[in-house]
PDB file of N, CA and C and ligand atoms in Angstrom:
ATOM      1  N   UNK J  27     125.685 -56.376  53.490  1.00  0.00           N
ATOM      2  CA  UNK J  27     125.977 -56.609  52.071  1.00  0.00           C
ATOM      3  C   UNK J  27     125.120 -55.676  51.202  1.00  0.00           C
ATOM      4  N   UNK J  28     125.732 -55.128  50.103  1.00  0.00           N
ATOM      5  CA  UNK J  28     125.178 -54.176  49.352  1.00  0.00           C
ATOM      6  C   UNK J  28     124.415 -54.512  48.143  1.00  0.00           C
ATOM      7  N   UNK J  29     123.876 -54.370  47.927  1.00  0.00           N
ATOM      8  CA  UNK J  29     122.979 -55.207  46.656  1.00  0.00           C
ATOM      9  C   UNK J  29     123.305 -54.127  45.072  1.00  0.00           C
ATOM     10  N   UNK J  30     123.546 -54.599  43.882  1.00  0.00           N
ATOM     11  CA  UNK J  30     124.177 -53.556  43.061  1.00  0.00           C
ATOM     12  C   UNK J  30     123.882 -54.301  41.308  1.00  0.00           C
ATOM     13  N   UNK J  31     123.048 -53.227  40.943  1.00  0.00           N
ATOM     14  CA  UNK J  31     122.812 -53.302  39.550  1.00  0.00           C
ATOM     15  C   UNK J  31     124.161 -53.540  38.291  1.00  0.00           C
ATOM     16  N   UNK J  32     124.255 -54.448  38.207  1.00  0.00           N
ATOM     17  CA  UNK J  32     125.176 -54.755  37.158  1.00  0.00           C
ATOM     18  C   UNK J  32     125.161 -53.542  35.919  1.00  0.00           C
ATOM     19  N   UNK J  33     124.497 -53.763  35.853  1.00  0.00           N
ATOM     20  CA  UNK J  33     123.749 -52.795  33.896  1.00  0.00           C
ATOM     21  C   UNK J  33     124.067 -51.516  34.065  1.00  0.00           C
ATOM     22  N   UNK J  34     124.471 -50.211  35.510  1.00  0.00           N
ATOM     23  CA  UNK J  34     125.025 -49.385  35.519  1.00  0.00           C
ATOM     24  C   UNK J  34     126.158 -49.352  35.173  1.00  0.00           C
ATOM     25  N   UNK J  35     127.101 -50.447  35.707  1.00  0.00           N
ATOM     26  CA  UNK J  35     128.152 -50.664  35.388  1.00  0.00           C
ATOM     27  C   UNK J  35     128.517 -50.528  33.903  1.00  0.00           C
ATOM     28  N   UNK J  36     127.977 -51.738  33.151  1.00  0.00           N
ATOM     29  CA  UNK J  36     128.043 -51.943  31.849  1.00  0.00           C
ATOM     30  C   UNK J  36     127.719 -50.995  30.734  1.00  0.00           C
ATOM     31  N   UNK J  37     126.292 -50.117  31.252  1.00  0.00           N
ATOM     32  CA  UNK J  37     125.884 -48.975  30.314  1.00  0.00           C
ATOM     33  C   UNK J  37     126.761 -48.049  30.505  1.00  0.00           C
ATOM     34  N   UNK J  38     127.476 -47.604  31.378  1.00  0.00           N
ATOM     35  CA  UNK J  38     128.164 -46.398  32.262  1.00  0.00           C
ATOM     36  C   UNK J  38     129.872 -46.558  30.581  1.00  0.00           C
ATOM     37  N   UNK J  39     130.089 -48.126  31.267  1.00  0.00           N
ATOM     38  CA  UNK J  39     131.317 -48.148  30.114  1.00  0.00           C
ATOM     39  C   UNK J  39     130.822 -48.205  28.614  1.00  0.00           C
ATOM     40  N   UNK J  40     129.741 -48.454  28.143  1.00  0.00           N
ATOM     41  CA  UNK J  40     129.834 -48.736  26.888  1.00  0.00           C
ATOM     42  C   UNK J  40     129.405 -47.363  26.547  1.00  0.00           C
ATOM     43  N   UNK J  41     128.834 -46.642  27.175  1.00  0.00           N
ATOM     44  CA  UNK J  41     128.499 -44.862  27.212  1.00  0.00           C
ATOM     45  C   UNK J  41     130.117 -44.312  26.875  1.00  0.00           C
ATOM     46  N   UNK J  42     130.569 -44.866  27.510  1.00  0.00           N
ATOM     47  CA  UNK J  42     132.025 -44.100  27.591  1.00  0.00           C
ATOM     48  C   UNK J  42     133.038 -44.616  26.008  1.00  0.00           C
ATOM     49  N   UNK J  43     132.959 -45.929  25.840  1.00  0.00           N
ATOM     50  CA  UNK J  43     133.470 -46.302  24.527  1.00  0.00           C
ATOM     51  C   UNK J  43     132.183 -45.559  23.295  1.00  0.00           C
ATOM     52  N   UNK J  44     131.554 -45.306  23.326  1.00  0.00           N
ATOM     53  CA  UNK J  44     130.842 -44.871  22.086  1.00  0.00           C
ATOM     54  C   UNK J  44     130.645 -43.443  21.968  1.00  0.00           C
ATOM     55  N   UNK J  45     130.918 -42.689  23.511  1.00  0.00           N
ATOM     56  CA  UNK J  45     130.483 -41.313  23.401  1.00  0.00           C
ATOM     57  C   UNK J  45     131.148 -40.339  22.279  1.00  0.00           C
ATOM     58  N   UNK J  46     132.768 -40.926  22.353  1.00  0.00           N
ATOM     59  CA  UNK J  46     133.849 -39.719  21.015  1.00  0.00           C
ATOM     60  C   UNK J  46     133.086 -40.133  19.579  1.00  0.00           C
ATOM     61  N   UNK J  47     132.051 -41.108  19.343  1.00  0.00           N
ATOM     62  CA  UNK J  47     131.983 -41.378  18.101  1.00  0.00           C
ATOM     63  C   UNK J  47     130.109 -40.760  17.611  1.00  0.00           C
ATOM     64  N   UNK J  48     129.414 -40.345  19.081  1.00  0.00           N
ATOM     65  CA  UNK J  48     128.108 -39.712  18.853  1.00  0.00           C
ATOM     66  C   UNK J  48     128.004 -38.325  18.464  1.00  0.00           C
ATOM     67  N   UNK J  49     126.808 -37.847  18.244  1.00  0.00           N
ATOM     68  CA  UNK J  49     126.954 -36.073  17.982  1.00  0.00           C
ATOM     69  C   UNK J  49     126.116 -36.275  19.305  1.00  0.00           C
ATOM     70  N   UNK J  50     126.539 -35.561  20.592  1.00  0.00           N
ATOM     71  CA  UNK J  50     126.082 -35.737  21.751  1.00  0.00           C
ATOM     72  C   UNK J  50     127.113 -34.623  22.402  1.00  0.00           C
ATOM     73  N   UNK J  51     126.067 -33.683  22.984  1.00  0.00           N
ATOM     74  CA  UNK J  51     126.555 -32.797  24.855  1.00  0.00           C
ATOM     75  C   UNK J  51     127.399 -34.557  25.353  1.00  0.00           C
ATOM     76  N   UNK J  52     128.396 -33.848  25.798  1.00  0.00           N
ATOM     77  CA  UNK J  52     129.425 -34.960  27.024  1.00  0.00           C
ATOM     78  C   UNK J  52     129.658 -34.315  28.338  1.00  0.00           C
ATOM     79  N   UNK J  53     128.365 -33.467  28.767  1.00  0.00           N
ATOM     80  CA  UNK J  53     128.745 -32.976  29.997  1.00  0.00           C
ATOM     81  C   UNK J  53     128.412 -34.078  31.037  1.00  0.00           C
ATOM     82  N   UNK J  54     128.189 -33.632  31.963  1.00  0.00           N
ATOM     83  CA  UNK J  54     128.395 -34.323  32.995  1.00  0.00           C
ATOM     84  C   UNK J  54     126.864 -34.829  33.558  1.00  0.00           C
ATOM     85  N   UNK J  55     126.055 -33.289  32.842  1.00  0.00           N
ATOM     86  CA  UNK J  55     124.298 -33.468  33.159  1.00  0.00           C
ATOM     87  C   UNK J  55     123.687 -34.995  31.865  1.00  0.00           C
ATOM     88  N   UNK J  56     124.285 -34.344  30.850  1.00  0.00           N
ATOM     89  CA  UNK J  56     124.175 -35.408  29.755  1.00  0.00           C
ATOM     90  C   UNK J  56     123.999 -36.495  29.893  1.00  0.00           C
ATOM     91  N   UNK J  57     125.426 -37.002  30.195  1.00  0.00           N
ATOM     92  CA  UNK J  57     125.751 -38.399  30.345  1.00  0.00           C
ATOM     93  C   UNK J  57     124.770 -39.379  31.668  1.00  0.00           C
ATOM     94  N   UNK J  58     124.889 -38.318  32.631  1.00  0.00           N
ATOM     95  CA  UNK J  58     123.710 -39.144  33.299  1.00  0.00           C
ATOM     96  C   UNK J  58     122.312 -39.058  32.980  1.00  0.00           C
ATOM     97  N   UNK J  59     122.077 -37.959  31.962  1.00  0.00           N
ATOM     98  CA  UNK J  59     120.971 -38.495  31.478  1.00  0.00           C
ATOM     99  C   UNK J  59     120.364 -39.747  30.761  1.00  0.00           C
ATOM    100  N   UNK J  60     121.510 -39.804  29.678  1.00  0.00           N
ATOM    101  CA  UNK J  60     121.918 -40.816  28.852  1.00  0.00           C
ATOM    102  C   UNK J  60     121.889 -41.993  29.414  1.00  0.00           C
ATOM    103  N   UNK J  61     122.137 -42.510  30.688  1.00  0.00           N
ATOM    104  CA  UNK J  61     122.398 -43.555  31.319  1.00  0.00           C
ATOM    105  C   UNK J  61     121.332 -43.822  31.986  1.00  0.00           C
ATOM    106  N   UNK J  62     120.559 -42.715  32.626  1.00  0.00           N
ATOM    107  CA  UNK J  62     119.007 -43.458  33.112  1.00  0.00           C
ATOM    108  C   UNK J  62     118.439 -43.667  32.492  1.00  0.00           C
ATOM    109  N   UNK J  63     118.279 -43.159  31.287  1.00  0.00           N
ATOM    110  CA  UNK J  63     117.410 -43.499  30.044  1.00  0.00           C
ATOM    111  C   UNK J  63     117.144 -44.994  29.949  1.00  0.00           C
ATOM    112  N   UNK J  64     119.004 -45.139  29.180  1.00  0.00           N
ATOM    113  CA  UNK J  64     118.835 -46.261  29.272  1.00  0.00           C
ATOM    114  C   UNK J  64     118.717 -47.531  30.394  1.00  0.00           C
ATOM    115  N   UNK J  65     119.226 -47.176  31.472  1.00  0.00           N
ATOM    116  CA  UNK J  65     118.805 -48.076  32.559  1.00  0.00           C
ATOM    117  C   UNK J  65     117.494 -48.837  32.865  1.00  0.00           C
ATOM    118  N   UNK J  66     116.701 -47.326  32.445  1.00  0.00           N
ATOM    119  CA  UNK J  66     115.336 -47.220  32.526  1.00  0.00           C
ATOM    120  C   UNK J  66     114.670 -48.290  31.521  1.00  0.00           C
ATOM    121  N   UNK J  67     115.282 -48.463  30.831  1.00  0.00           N
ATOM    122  CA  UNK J  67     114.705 -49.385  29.119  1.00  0.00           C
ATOM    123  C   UNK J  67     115.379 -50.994  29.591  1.00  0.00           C
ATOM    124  N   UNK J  68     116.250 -50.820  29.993  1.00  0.00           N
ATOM    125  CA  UNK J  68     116.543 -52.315  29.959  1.00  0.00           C
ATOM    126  C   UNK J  68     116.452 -52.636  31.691  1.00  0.00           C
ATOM    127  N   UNK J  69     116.609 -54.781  30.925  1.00  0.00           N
ATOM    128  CA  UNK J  69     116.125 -54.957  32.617  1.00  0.00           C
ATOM    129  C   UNK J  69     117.464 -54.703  33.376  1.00  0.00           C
ATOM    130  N   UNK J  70     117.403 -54.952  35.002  1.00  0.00           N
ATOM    131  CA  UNK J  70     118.297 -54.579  35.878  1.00  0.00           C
ATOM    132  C   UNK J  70     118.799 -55.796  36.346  1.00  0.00           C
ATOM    133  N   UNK J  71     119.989 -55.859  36.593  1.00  0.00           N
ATOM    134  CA  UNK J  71     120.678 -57.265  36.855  1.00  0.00           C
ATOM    135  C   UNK J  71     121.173 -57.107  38.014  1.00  0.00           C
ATOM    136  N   UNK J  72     120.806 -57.290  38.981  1.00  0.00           N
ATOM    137  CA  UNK J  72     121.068 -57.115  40.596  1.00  0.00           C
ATOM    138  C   UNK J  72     121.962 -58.185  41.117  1.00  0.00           C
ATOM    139  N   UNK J  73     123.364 -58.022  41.457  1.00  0.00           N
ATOM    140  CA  UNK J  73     123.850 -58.994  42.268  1.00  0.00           C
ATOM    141  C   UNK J  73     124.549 -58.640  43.634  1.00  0.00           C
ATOM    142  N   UNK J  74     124.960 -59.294  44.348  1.00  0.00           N
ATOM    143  CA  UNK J  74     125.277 -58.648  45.368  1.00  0.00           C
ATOM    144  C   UNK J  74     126.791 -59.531  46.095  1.00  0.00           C
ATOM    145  N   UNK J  75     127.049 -60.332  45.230  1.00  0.00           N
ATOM    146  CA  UNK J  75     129.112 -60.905  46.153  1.00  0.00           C
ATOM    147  C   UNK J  75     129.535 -61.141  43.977  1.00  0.00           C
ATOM    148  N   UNK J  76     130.822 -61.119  44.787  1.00  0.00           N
ATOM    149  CA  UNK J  76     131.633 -60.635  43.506  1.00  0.00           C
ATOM    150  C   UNK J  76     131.539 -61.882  42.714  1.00  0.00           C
ATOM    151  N   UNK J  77     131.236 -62.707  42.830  1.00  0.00           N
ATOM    152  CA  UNK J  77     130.732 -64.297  42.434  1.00  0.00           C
ATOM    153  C   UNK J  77     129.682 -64.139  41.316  1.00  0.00           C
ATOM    154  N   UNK J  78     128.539 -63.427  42.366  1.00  0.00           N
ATOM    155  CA  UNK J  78     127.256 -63.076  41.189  1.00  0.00           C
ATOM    156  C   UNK J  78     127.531 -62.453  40.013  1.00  0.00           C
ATOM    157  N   UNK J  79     128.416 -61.473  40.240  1.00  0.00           N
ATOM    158  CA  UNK J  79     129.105 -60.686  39.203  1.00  0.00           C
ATOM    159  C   UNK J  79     129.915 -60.983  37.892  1.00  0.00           C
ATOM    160  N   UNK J  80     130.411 -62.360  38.448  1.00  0.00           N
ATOM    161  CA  UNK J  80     131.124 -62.930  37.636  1.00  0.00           C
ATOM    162  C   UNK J  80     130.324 -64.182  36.780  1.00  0.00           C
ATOM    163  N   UNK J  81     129.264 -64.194  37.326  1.00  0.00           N
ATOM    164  CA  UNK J  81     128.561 -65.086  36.732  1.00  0.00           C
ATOM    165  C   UNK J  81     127.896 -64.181  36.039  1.00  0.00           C
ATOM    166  N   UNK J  82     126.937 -63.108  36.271  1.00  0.00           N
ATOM    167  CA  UNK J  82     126.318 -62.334  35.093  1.00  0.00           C
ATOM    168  C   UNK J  82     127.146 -62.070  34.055  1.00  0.00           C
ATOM    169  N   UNK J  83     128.668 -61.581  34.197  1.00  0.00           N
ATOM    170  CA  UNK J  83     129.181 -61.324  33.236  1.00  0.00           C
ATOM    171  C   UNK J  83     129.582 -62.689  32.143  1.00  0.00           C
ATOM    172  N   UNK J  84     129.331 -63.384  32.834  1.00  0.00           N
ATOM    173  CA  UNK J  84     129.657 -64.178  31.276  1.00  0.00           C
ATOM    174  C   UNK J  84     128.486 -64.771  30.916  1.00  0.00           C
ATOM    175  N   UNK J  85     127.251 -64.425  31.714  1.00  0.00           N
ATOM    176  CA  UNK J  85     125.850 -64.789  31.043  1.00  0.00           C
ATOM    177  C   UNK J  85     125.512 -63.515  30.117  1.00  0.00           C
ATOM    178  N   UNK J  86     126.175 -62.646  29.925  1.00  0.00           N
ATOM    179  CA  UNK J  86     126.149 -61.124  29.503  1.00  0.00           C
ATOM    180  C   UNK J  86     126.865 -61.123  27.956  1.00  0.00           C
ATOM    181  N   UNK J  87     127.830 -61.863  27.501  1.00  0.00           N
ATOM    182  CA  UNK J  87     128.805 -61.672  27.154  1.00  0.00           C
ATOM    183  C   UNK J  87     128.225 -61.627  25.882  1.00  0.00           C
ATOM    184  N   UNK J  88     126.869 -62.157  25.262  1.00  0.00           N
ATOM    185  CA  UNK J  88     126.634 -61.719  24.118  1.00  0.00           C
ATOM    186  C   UNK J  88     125.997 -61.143  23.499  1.00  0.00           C
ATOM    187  N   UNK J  89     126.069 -61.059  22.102  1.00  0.00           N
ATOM    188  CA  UNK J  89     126.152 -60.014  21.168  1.00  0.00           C
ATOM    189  C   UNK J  89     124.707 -59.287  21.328  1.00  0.00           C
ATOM    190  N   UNK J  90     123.515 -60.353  21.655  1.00  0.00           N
ATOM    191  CA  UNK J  90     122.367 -59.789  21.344  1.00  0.00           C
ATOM    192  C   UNK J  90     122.420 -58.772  22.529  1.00  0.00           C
ATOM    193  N   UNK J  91     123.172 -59.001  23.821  1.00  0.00           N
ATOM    194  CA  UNK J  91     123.087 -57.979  24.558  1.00  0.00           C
ATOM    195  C   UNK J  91     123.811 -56.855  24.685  1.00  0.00           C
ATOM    196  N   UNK J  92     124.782 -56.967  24.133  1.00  0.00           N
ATOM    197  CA  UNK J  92     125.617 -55.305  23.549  1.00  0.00           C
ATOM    198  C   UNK J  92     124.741 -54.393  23.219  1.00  0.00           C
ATOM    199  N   UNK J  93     124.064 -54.802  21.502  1.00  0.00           N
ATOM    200  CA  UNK J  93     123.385 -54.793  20.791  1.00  0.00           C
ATOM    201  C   UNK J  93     122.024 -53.994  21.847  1.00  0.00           C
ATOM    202  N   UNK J  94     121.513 -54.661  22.389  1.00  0.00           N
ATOM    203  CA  UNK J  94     120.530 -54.102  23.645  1.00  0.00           C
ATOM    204  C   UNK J  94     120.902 -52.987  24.309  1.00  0.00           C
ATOM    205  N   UNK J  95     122.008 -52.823  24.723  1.00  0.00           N
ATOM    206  CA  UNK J  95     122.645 -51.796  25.678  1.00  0.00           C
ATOM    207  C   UNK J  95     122.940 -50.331  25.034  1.00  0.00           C
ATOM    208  N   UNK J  96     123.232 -50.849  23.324  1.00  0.00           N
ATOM    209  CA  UNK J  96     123.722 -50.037  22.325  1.00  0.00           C
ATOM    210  C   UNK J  96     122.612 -49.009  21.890  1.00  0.00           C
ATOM    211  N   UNK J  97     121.436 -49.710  21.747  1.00  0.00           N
ATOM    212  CA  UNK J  97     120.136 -49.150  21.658  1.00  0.00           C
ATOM    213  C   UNK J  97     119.432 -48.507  22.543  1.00  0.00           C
ATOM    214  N   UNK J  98     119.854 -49.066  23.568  1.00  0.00           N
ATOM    215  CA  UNK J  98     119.159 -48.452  24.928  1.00  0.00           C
ATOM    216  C   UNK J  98     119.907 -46.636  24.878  1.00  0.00           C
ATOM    217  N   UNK J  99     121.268 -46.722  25.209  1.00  0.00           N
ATOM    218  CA  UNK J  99     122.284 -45.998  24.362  1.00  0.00           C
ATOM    219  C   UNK J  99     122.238 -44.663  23.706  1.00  0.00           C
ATOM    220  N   UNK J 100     121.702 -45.098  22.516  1.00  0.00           N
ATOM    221  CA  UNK J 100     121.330 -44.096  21.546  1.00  0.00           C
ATOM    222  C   UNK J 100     119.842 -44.219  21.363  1.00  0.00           C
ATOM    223  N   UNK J 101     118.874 -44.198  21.355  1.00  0.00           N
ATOM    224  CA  UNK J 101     117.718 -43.739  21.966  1.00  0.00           C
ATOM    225  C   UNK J 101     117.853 -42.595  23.215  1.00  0.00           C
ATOM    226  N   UNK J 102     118.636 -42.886  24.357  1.00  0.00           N
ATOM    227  CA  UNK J 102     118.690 -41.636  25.196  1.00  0.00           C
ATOM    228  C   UNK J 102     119.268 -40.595  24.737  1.00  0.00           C
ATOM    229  N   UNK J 103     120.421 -40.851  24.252  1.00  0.00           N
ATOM    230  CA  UNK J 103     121.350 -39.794  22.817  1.00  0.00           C
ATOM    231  C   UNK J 103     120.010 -39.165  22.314  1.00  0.00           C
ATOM    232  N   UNK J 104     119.308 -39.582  21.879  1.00  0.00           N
ATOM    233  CA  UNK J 104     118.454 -38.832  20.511  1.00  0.00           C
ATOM    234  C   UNK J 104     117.353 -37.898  21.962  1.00  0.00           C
ATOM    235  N   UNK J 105     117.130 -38.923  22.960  1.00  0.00           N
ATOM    236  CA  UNK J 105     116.302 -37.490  24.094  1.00  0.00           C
ATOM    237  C   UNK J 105     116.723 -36.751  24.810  1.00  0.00           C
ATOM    238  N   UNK J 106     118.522 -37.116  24.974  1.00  0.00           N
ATOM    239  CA  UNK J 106     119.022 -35.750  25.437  1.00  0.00           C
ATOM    240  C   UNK J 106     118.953 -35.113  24.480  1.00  0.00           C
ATOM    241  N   UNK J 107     119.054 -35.116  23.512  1.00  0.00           N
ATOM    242  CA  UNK J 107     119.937 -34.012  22.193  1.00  0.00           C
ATOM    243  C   UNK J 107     118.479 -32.844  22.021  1.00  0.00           C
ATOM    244  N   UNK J 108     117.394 -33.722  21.949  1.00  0.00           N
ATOM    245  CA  UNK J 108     116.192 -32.990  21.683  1.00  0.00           C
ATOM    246  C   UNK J 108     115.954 -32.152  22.739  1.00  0.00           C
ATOM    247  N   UNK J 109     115.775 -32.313  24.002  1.00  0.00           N
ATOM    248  CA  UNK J 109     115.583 -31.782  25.217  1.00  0.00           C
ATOM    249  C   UNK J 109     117.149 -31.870  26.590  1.00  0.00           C
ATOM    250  N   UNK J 110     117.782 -31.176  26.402  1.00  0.00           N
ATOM    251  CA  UNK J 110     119.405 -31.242  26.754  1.00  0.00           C
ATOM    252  C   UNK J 110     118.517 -30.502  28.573  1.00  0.00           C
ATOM    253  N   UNK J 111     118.892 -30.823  29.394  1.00  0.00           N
ATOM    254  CA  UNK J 111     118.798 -30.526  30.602  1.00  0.00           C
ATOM    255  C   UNK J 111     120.265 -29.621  31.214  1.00  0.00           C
ATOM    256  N   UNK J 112     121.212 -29.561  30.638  1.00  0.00           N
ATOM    257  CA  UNK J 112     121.860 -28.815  31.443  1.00  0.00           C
ATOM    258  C   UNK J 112     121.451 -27.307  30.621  1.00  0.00           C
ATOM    259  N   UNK J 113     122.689 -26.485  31.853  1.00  0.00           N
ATOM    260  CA  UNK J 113     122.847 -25.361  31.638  1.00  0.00           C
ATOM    261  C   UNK J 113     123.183 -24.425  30.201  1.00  0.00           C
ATOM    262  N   UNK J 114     122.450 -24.097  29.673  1.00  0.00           N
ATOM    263  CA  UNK J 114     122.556 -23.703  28.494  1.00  0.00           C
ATOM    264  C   UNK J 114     123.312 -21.946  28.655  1.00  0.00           C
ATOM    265  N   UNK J 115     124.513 -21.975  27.424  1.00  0.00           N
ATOM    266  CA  UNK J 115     125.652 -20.700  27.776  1.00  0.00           C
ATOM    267  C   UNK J 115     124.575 -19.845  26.760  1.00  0.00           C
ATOM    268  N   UNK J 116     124.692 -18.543  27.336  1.00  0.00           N
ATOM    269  CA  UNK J 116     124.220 -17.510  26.706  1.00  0.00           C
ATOM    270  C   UNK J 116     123.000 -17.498  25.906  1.00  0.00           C
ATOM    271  N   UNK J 117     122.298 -18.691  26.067  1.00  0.00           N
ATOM    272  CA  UNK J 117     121.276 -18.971  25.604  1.00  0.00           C
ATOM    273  C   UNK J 117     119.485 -17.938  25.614  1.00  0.00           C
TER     274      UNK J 117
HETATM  275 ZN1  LIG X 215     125.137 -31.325  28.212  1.00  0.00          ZN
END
């Protein structure tokens, strides 16, 4: 049995619903930057049968924790943007 951080999941999609609306690189180096960041900031929700999963998610479901994820979020936004790790063109 595989043991598996919920909060990748969740940051991974809410990265993805907010990214068309940031001034943010959407490469590919970016975005996983963006996402350890925040991983890194918030706690980790480890479950491991699809049960657990379904129980975090509706212990998840509110606002103050969007809100958490959102921040986590854009805070990494603002340290990629400053220090961008990918490949820079003609730079
Ligand atoms: Zn980039």
């Amino acid at each position: 049995m595989k043991c598996q951080n919920v909060m990748e999941e969740y940051v991974t999609r809410k990265l993805d619903e907010v990214i068309d609306s940031l001034d943010c690189c959407k490469c590919d180096q970016c975005r996983s930057d963006i996402i350890s960041y925040a991983l890194n900031r918030l706690s980790p929700k480890y479950v491991s049968t699809e049960r657990g999963k379904a129980f975090v998610k509706v212990n998840t479901m509110s606002s103050q924790f969007e809100i958490d994820i959102l921040t986590a979020i854009y805070e990494g936004v603002e340290i990629v943007k400053k220090n961008p790790r990918h490949q820079q063109k003609g730079a």
